[in-house]
Amino acid sequence: MSDLLEALMIVCFGLSWPVSIYKSYTSRTAKGKSLFFEVFIWIGYVFGIGRKILQIADGDGLGWLFYMGLAFYALNIVEVSIDIILYFRNVRLDSRAEAI
């Protein structure tokens, strides 16, 4: 049951990141975004993957929920990474706009 709840949490987070990416891309500003927050979320996903690796080492919970959770952790890291890249793009765009 705990694996199912974890997987559902990761799916919900995974569904929210495309919205954040879209807003970052279309707004073209870093205002209102926190790099600090996003980096800590990214680190949290790394810890989640670490937990999954430890599960493999222990031989625990290697069913479909395990693999689904691992896949969504990886997807979420990619999504947060994209949002972080867009943050730096938007900081550069903000700097250009302020220089004008």
mmCIF file of N, CA and C in Angstrom:
data_model
loop_
_atom_site.group_PDB
_atom_site.id
_atom_site.type_symbol
_atom_site.label_atom_id
_atom_site.label_comp_id
_atom_site.label_asym_id
_atom_site.label_seq_id
_atom_site.Cartn_x
_atom_site.Cartn_y
_atom_site.Cartn_z
ATOM 1 N N MET A 1 0.827 -1.205 0.000
ATOM 2 C CA MET A 1 0.000 0.000 0.000
ATOM 3 C C MET A 1 0.866 1.261 0.000
ATOM 4 N N SER A 2 1.984 1.236 0.741
ATOM 5 C CA SER A 2 2.827 2.441 0.793
ATOM 6 C C SER A 2 3.444 2.733 -0.573
ATOM 7 N N ASP A 3 3.773 1.677 -1.340
ATOM 8 C CA ASP A 3 4.307 1.901 -2.691
ATOM 9 C C ASP A 3 3.261 2.548 -3.592
ATOM 10 N N LEU A 4 2.013 2.133 -3.449
ATOM 11 C CA LEU A 4 0.940 2.725 -4.250
ATOM 12 C C LEU A 4 0.772 4.198 -3.910
ATOM 13 N N LEU A 5 0.767 4.525 -2.620
ATOM 14 C CA LEU A 5 0.622 5.928 -2.222
ATOM 15 C C LEU A 5 1.793 6.768 -2.714
ATOM 16 N N GLU A 6 3.007 6.211 -2.635
ATOM 17 C CA GLU A 6 4.179 6.926 -3.132
ATOM 18 C C GLU A 6 4.067 7.143 -4.644
ATOM 19 N N ALA A 7 3.661 6.118 -5.367
ATOM 20 C CA ALA A 7 3.524 6.231 -6.813
ATOM 21 C C ALA A 7 2.478 7.275 -7.182
ATOM 22 N N LEU A 8 1.364 7.302 -6.469
ATOM 23 C CA LEU A 8 0.320 8.295 -6.748
ATOM 24 C C LEU A 8 0.812 9.714 -6.463
ATOM 25 N N MET A 9 1.601 9.874 -5.399
ATOM 26 C CA MET A 9 2.175 11.187 -5.093
ATOM 27 C C MET A 9 3.079 11.642 -6.240
ATOM 28 N N ILE A 10 3.934 10.751 -6.698
ATOM 29 C CA ILE A 10 4.868 11.095 -7.768
ATOM 30 C C ILE A 10 4.120 11.394 -9.065
ATOM 31 N N VAL A 11 3.060 10.650 -9.347
ATOM 32 C CA VAL A 11 2.252 10.922 -10.546
ATOM 33 C C VAL A 11 1.632 12.314 -10.456
ATOM 34 N N CYS A 12 1.091 12.664 -9.297
ATOM 35 C CA CYS A 12 0.489 13.996 -9.133
ATOM 36 C C CYS A 12 1.526 15.095 -9.318
ATOM 37 N N PHE A 13 2.711 14.922 -8.728
ATOM 38 C CA PHE A 13 3.775 15.900 -8.939
ATOM 39 C C PHE A 13 4.155 15.949 -10.406
ATOM 40 N N GLY A 14 4.258 14.782 -11.024
ATOM 41 C CA GLY A 14 4.641 14.711 -12.434
ATOM 42 C C GLY A 14 3.660 15.412 -13.348
ATOM 43 N N LEU A 15 2.399 15.411 -12.981
ATOM 44 C CA LEU A 15 1.389 16.095 -13.794
ATOM 45 C C LEU A 15 1.461 17.604 -13.634
ATOM 46 N N SER A 16 1.975 18.078 -12.516
ATOM 47 C CA SER A 16 2.032 19.524 -12.296
ATOM 48 C C SER A 16 3.244 20.176 -12.968
ATOM 49 N N TRP A 17 4.321 19.444 -13.175
ATOM 50 C CA TRP A 17 5.523 20.056 -13.754
ATOM 51 C C TRP A 17 5.338 20.536 -15.196
ATOM 52 N N PRO A 18 4.604 19.814 -16.050
ATOM 53 C CA PRO A 18 4.399 20.366 -17.402
ATOM 54 C C PRO A 18 3.701 21.729 -17.384
ATOM 55 N N VAL A 19 2.810 21.943 -16.422
ATOM 56 C CA VAL A 19 2.148 23.247 -16.291
ATOM 57 C C VAL A 19 3.175 24.310 -15.928
ATOM 58 N N SER A 20 4.060 23.992 -14.989
ATOM 59 C CA SER A 20 5.103 24.934 -14.589
ATOM 60 C C SER A 20 6.056 25.227 -15.751
ATOM 61 N N ILE A 21 6.414 24.189 -16.492
ATOM 62 C CA ILE A 21 7.293 24.369 -17.648
ATOM 63 C C ILE A 21 6.628 25.283 -18.677
ATOM 64 N N TYR A 22 5.357 25.030 -18.949
ATOM 65 C CA TYR A 22 4.623 25.849 -19.919
ATOM 66 C C TYR A 22 4.584 27.309 -19.480
ATOM 67 N N LYS A 23 4.291 27.544 -18.203
ATOM 68 C CA LYS A 23 4.250 28.919 -17.690
ATOM 69 C C LYS A 23 5.623 29.576 -17.763
ATOM 70 N N SER A 24 6.674 28.824 -17.427
ATOM 71 C CA SER A 24 8.029 29.372 -17.510
ATOM 72 C C SER A 24 8.383 29.733 -18.946
ATOM 73 N N TYR A 25 7.995 28.872 -19.869
ATOM 74 C CA TYR A 25 8.322 29.089 -21.275
ATOM 75 C C TYR A 25 7.570 30.287 -21.849
ATOM 76 N N THR A 26 6.282 30.363 -21.560
ATOM 77 C CA THR A 26 5.468 31.413 -22.177
ATOM 78 C C THR A 26 5.599 32.763 -21.477
ATOM 79 N N SER A 27 5.855 32.768 -20.171
ATOM 80 C CA SER A 27 5.938 34.042 -19.455
ATOM 81 C C SER A 27 7.220 34.798 -19.787
ATOM 82 N N ARG A 28 8.281 34.068 -20.088
ATOM 83 C CA ARG A 28 9.570 34.648 -20.444
ATOM 84 C C ARG A 28 10.124 35.552 -19.347
ATOM 85 N N THR A 29 9.800 35.211 -18.097
ATOM 86 C CA THR A 29 10.342 35.942 -16.950
ATOM 87 C C THR A 29 10.601 34.969 -15.813
ATOM 88 N N ALA A 30 11.608 35.286 -15.010
ATOM 89 C CA ALA A 30 11.922 34.464 -13.844
ATOM 90 C C ALA A 30 11.252 35.010 -12.589
ATOM 91 N N LYS A 31 10.550 36.116 -12.732
ATOM 92 C CA LYS A 31 9.883 36.718 -11.582
ATOM 93 C C LYS A 31 8.830 35.748 -11.038
ATOM 94 N N GLY A 32 8.860 35.576 -9.740
ATOM 95 C CA GLY A 32 7.920 34.665 -9.104
ATOM 96 C C GLY A 32 8.413 33.229 -9.024
ATOM 97 N N LYS A 33 9.555 32.939 -9.599
ATOM 98 C CA LYS A 33 10.138 31.595 -9.546
ATOM 99 C C LYS A 33 11.247 31.578 -8.513
ATOM 100 N N SER A 34 11.458 30.421 -7.908
ATOM 101 C CA SER A 34 12.516 30.271 -6.925
ATOM 102 C C SER A 34 13.447 29.137 -7.348
ATOM 103 N N LEU A 35 14.662 29.510 -7.727
ATOM 104 C CA LEU A 35 15.658 28.498 -8.089
ATOM 105 C C LEU A 35 15.959 27.619 -6.880
ATOM 106 N N PHE A 36 16.051 28.226 -5.709
ATOM 107 C CA PHE A 36 16.299 27.501 -4.469
ATOM 108 C C PHE A 36 15.277 26.380 -4.279
ATOM 109 N N PHE A 37 14.004 26.697 -4.456
ATOM 110 C CA PHE A 37 12.919 25.725 -4.320
ATOM 111 C C PHE A 37 13.075 24.599 -5.333
ATOM 112 N N GLU A 38 13.305 24.945 -6.584
ATOM 113 C CA GLU A 38 13.391 23.927 -7.633
ATOM 114 C C GLU A 38 14.590 23.009 -7.447
ATOM 115 N N VAL A 39 15.708 23.566 -7.000
ATOM 116 C CA VAL A 39 16.889 22.727 -6.760
ATOM 117 C C VAL A 39 16.613 21.746 -5.620
ATOM 118 N N PHE A 40 15.936 22.191 -4.574
ATOM 119 C CA PHE A 40 15.627 21.276 -3.482
ATOM 120 C C PHE A 40 14.627 20.207 -3.904
ATOM 121 N N ILE A 41 13.685 20.545 -4.743
ATOM 122 C CA ILE A 41 12.767 19.536 -5.290
ATOM 123 C C ILE A 41 13.565 18.513 -6.096
ATOM 124 N N TRP A 42 14.496 18.991 -6.930
ATOM 125 C CA TRP A 42 15.334 18.115 -7.752
ATOM 126 C C TRP A 42 16.133 17.161 -6.855
ATOM 127 N N ILE A 43 16.724 17.705 -5.791
ATOM 128 C CA ILE A 43 17.493 16.877 -4.858
ATOM 129 C C ILE A 43 16.576 15.844 -4.183
ATOM 130 N N GLY A 44 15.371 16.248 -3.860
ATOM 131 C CA GLY A 44 14.409 15.314 -3.265
ATOM 132 C C GLY A 44 14.118 14.140 -4.183
ATOM 133 N N TYR A 45 13.985 14.412 -5.477
ATOM 134 C CA TYR A 45 13.765 13.320 -6.432
ATOM 135 C C TYR A 45 14.989 12.408 -6.514
ATOM 136 N N VAL A 46 16.182 12.975 -6.421
ATOM 137 C CA VAL A 46 17.396 12.150 -6.398
ATOM 138 C C VAL A 46 17.369 11.222 -5.182
ATOM 139 N N PHE A 47 16.963 11.748 -4.032
ATOM 140 C CA PHE A 47 16.838 10.907 -2.842
ATOM 141 C C PHE A 47 15.785 9.817 -3.053
ATOM 142 N N GLY A 48 14.705 10.151 -3.722
ATOM 143 C CA GLY A 48 13.674 9.150 -4.024
ATOM 144 C C GLY A 48 14.216 8.027 -4.883
ATOM 145 N N ILE A 49 15.010 8.382 -5.883
ATOM 146 C CA ILE A 49 15.640 7.351 -6.722
ATOM 147 C C ILE A 49 16.620 6.534 -5.886
ATOM 148 N N GLY A 50 17.343 7.209 -4.985
ATOM 149 C CA GLY A 50 18.242 6.487 -4.086
ATOM 150 C C GLY A 50 17.501 5.461 -3.252
ATOM 151 N N ARG A 51 16.326 5.842 -2.783
ATOM 152 C CA ARG A 51 15.493 4.892 -2.021
ATOM 153 C C ARG A 51 15.132 3.687 -2.874
ATOM 154 N N LYS A 52 14.789 3.942 -4.135
ATOM 155 C CA LYS A 52 14.445 2.848 -5.039
ATOM 156 C C LYS A 52 15.649 1.931 -5.270
ATOM 157 N N ILE A 53 16.833 2.518 -5.393
ATOM 158 C CA ILE A 53 18.047 1.715 -5.575
ATOM 159 C C ILE A 53 18.288 0.839 -4.349
ATOM 160 N N LEU A 54 18.046 1.407 -3.160
ATOM 161 C CA LEU A 54 18.190 0.608 -1.939
ATOM 162 C C LEU A 54 17.163 -0.518 -1.888
ATOM 163 N N GLN A 55 15.974 -0.278 -2.433
ATOM 164 C CA GLN A 55 14.971 -1.338 -2.499
ATOM 165 C C GLN A 55 15.470 -2.481 -3.380
ATOM 166 N N ILE A 56 16.151 -2.148 -4.469
ATOM 167 C CA ILE A 56 16.699 -3.188 -5.336
ATOM 168 C C ILE A 56 17.732 -3.996 -4.567
ATOM 169 N N ALA A 57 18.606 -3.294 -3.838
ATOM 170 C CA ALA A 57 19.651 -3.969 -3.070
ATOM 171 C C ALA A 57 19.051 -4.885 -2.006
ATOM 172 N N ASP A 58 17.935 -4.464 -1.422
ATOM 173 C CA ASP A 58 17.269 -5.275 -0.393
ATOM 174 C C ASP A 58 16.391 -6.364 -0.996
ATOM 175 N N GLY A 59 16.086 -6.251 -2.301
ATOM 176 C CA GLY A 59 15.199 -7.219 -2.941
ATOM 177 C C GLY A 59 13.742 -7.009 -2.584
ATOM 178 N N ASP A 60 13.422 -5.824 -2.070
ATOM 179 C CA ASP A 60 12.043 -5.526 -1.665
ATOM 180 C C ASP A 60 11.267 -4.852 -2.780
ATOM 181 N N GLY A 61 10.002 -5.175 -2.866
ATOM 182 C CA GLY A 61 9.056 -4.438 -3.688
ATOM 183 C C GLY A 61 9.451 -4.216 -5.129
ATOM 184 N N LEU A 62 9.821 -5.271 -5.830
ATOM 185 C CA LEU A 62 10.232 -5.098 -7.217
ATOM 186 C C LEU A 62 9.093 -5.378 -8.190
ATOM 187 N N GLY A 63 7.879 -5.073 -7.784
ATOM 188 C CA GLY A 63 6.717 -5.257 -8.644
ATOM 189 C C GLY A 63 6.507 -4.065 -9.562
ATOM 190 N N TRP A 64 5.370 -4.037 -10.208
ATOM 191 C CA TRP A 64 5.088 -2.987 -11.189
ATOM 192 C C TRP A 64 5.025 -1.607 -10.543
ATOM 193 N N LEU A 65 4.568 -1.524 -9.284
ATOM 194 C CA LEU A 65 4.526 -0.228 -8.611
ATOM 195 C C LEU A 65 5.934 0.318 -8.378
ATOM 196 N N PHE A 66 6.863 -0.578 -8.098
ATOM 197 C CA PHE A 66 8.257 -0.163 -7.928
ATOM 198 C C PHE A 66 8.771 0.484 -9.217
ATOM 199 N N TYR A 67 8.570 -0.192 -10.331
ATOM 200 C CA TYR A 67 9.081 0.311 -11.606
ATOM 201 C C TYR A 67 8.347 1.572 -12.057
ATOM 202 N N MET A 68 7.050 1.640 -11.787
ATOM 203 C CA MET A 68 6.294 2.834 -12.123
ATOM 204 C C MET A 68 6.808 4.020 -11.304
ATOM 205 N N GLY A 69 7.040 3.810 -10.009
ATOM 206 C CA GLY A 69 7.572 4.876 -9.160
ATOM 207 C C GLY A 69 8.936 5.334 -9.635
ATOM 208 N N LEU A 70 9.808 4.393 -9.959
ATOM 209 C CA LEU A 70 11.146 4.729 -10.440
ATOM 210 C C LEU A 70 11.077 5.531 -11.736
ATOM 211 N N ALA A 71 10.201 5.110 -12.649
ATOM 212 C CA ALA A 71 10.055 5.819 -13.918
ATOM 213 C C ALA A 71 9.546 7.242 -13.705
ATOM 214 N N PHE A 72 8.615 7.419 -12.796
ATOM 215 C CA PHE A 72 8.088 8.759 -12.557
ATOM 216 C C PHE A 72 9.084 9.651 -11.817
ATOM 217 N N TYR A 73 9.900 9.075 -10.938
ATOM 218 C CA TYR A 73 10.972 9.862 -10.334
ATOM 219 C C TYR A 73 11.901 10.388 -11.429
ATOM 220 N N ALA A 74 12.273 9.506 -12.348
ATOM 221 C CA ALA A 74 13.169 9.921 -13.434
ATOM 222 C C ALA A 74 12.509 10.982 -14.311
ATOM 223 N N LEU A 75 11.241 10.790 -14.649
ATOM 224 C CA LEU A 75 10.518 11.772 -15.456
ATOM 225 C C LEU A 75 10.440 13.115 -14.740
ATOM 226 N N ASN A 76 10.175 13.091 -13.440
ATOM 227 C CA ASN A 76 10.083 14.333 -12.683
ATOM 228 C C ASN A 76 11.419 15.059 -12.632
ATOM 229 N N ILE A 77 12.517 14.324 -12.516
ATOM 230 C CA ILE A 77 13.833 14.969 -12.538
ATOM 231 C C ILE A 77 14.057 15.661 -13.877
ATOM 232 N N VAL A 78 13.672 15.016 -14.960
ATOM 233 C CA VAL A 78 13.808 15.633 -16.283
ATOM 234 C C VAL A 78 12.958 16.899 -16.355
ATOM 235 N N GLU A 79 11.726 16.821 -15.865
ATOM 236 C CA GLU A 79 10.833 17.975 -15.931
ATOM 237 C C GLU A 79 11.353 19.141 -15.087
ATOM 238 N N VAL A 80 11.822 18.857 -13.884
ATOM 239 C CA VAL A 80 12.363 19.922 -13.036
ATOM 240 C C VAL A 80 13.622 20.500 -13.673
ATOM 241 N N SER A 81 14.439 19.654 -14.280
ATOM 242 C CA SER A 81 15.648 20.127 -14.962
ATOM 243 C C SER A 81 15.301 21.082 -16.096
ATOM 244 N N ILE A 82 14.267 20.761 -16.856
ATOM 245 C CA ILE A 82 13.814 21.650 -17.933
ATOM 246 C C ILE A 82 13.366 22.982 -17.353
ATOM 247 N N ASP A 83 12.613 22.934 -16.257
ATOM 248 C CA ASP A 83 12.141 24.173 -15.633
ATOM 249 C C ASP A 83 13.311 25.002 -15.096
ATOM 250 N N ILE A 84 14.344 24.342 -14.573
ATOM 251 C CA ILE A 84 15.531 25.052 -14.098
ATOM 252 C C ILE A 84 16.261 25.708 -15.268
ATOM 253 N N ILE A 85 16.385 25.002 -16.379
ATOM 254 C CA ILE A 85 17.016 25.579 -17.578
ATOM 255 C C ILE A 85 16.230 26.797 -18.045
ATOM 256 N N LEU A 86 14.893 26.690 -18.041
ATOM 257 C CA LEU A 86 14.057 27.826 -18.431
ATOM 258 C C LEU A 86 14.200 28.987 -17.451
ATOM 259 N N TYR A 87 14.421 28.692 -16.184
ATOM 260 C CA TYR A 87 14.658 29.744 -15.197
ATOM 261 C C TYR A 87 15.869 30.583 -15.610
ATOM 262 N N PHE A 88 16.964 29.914 -15.947
ATOM 263 C CA PHE A 88 18.175 30.646 -16.342
ATOM 264 C C PHE A 88 17.970 31.414 -17.648
ATOM 265 N N ARG A 89 17.217 30.829 -18.581
ATOM 266 C CA ARG A 89 16.878 31.563 -19.804
ATOM 267 C C ARG A 89 16.088 32.814 -19.456
ATOM 268 N N ASN A 90 15.122 32.661 -18.565
ATOM 269 C CA ASN A 90 14.259 33.788 -18.213
ATOM 270 C C ASN A 90 14.998 34.857 -17.422
ATOM 271 N N VAL A 91 15.959 34.456 -16.595
ATOM 272 C CA VAL A 91 16.800 35.448 -15.902
ATOM 273 C C VAL A 91 17.561 36.270 -16.934
ATOM 274 N N ARG A 92 18.094 35.611 -17.939
ATOM 275 C CA ARG A 92 18.814 36.322 -19.010
ATOM 276 C C ARG A 92 17.863 37.266 -19.758
ATOM 277 N N LEU A 93 16.657 36.800 -20.041
ATOM 278 C CA LEU A 93 15.675 37.664 -20.720
ATOM 279 C C LEU A 93 15.276 38.851 -19.842
ATOM 280 N N ASP A 94 15.133 38.613 -18.536
ATOM 281 C CA ASP A 94 14.818 39.712 -17.614
ATOM 282 C C ASP A 94 15.933 40.742 -17.602
ATOM 283 N N SER A 95 17.179 40.277 -17.596
ATOM 284 C CA SER A 95 18.333 41.193 -17.603
ATOM 285 C C SER A 95 18.351 42.043 -18.872
ATOM 286 N N ARG A 96 18.064 41.408 -19.978
ATOM 287 C CA ARG A 96 18.030 42.156 -21.251
ATOM 288 C C ARG A 96 16.926 43.203 -21.245
ATOM 289 N N ALA A 97 15.753 42.820 -20.720
ATOM 290 C CA ALA A 97 14.627 43.748 -20.694
ATOM 291 C C ALA A 97 14.909 44.926 -19.763
ATOM 292 N N GLU A 98 15.599 44.695 -18.668
ATOM 293 C CA GLU A 98 15.913 45.774 -17.738
ATOM 294 C C GLU A 98 17.004 46.695 -18.290
ATOM 295 N N ALA A 99 17.851 46.168 -19.165
ATOM 296 C CA ALA A 99 18.926 46.972 -19.749
ATOM 297 C C ALA A 99 18.413 47.938 -20.810
ATOM 298 N N ILE A 100 17.253 47.687 -21.302
ATOM 299 C CA ILE A 100 16.696 48.533 -22.361
ATOM 300 C C ILE A 100 16.079 49.782 -21.794
#
